[in-house]
C-alpha positions in Angstrom: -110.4 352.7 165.5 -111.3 351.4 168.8 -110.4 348.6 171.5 -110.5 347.6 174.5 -108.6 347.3 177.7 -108.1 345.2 181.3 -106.4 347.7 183.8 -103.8 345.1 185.0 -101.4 345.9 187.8 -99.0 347.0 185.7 -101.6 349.9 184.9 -101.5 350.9 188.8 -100.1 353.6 190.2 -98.9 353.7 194.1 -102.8 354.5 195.1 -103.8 351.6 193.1 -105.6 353.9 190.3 -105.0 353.8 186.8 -101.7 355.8 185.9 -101.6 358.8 183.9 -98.5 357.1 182.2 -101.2 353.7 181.7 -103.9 356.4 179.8 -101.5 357.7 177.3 -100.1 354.2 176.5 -103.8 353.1 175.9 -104.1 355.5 173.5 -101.6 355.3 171.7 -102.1 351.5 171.0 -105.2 353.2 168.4 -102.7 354.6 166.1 -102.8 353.3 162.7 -99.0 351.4 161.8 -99.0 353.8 158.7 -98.7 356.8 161.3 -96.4 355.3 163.6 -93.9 354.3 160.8 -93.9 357.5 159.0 -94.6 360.5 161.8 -93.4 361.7 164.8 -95.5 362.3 167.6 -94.8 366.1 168.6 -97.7 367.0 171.5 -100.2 365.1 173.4 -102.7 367.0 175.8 -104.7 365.0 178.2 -107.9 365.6 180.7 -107.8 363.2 183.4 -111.9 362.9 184.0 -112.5 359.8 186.2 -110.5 357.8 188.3 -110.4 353.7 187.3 -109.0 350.6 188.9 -107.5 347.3 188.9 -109.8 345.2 186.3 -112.0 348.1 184.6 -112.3 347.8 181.1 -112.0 350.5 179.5 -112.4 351.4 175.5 -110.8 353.4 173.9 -111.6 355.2 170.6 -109.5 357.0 168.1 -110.8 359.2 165.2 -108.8 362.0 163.4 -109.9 365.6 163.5 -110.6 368.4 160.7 -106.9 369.8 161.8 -104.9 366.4 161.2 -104.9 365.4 165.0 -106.1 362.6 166.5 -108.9 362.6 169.8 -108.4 359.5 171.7 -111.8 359.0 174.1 -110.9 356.2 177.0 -114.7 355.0 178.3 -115.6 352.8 181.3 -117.8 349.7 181.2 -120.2 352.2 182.2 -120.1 354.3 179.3 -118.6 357.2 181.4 -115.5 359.1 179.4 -112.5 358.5 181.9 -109.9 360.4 180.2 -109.6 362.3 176.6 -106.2 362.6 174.7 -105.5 364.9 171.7 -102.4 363.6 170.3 -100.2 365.7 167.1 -97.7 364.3 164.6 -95.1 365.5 161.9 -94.1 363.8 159.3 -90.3 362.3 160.3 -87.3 363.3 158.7 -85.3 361.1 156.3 -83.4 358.5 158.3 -80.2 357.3 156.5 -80.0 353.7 155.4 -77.4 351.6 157.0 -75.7 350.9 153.9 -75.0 355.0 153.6 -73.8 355.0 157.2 -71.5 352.1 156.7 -70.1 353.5 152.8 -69.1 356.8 154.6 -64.9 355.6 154.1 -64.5 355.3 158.0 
C-alpha cells in the first residue's frame, strides 16, 4: 500500500522538523483495516534518515516481509528515503462481548 503526506504543523516538533511521533503515525496509516481489527501491534523499530519540514510531501509505502512484518519506507518529493519503520503484530486475544460482561449476575 502506499500514500501520501503534507507535513502540517501538527507534524512539527519544537525545531520545526518533522516529529519522530509524526513518522510513526504516517506509517501506520498503511496498515490494512483487516490488521488493525484483528492484531496487536507488539514492536516497531525506526531509522530516522533525513530531516523534513513544514509542507514536504512525503510517501509512504507499506509491504509485508517473508517473516510476517511489515517495512514501512517514508520518501521525499525528492525520492530520498527520510525514515524506515519495521512494525510487528500478534494476533489479539479474545475480547468478551458486552452481552457476557453485562450477564455475569452483578
Amino acid at each position: 500500500m502506499t500514500m501520501e503526506h503534507r507535513a502540517t504543523r501538527l507534524d512539527l516538533d519544537f525545531n520545526f522538523h518533522v516529529s519522530n511521533r509524526s513518522y510513526v503515525s504516517i506509517a501506520l496509516l498503511t496498515m490494512p483495516d483487516d490488521v488493525l481489527n484483528s492484531q496487536t501491534l507488539t514492536s516497531v523499530t525506526v531509522h530516522w534518515l533525513h530531516e523534513t519540514y513544514l509542507d514536504d510531501t512525503l510517501t509512504c509505502r507499506m509491504s509485508r516481509t517473508d517473516d510476517g512484518a511489515y517495512l514501512h519506507t517514508l520518501t521525499n518529493a525528492d525520492g530520498l528515503v527520510v525514515c524506515e519503520l519495521m512494525s510487528r503484530w500478534q494476533p489479539q486475544l479474545s475480547k468478551a462481548d458486552v452481552s457476557e460482561v453485562l450477564d455475569r449476575g452483578l
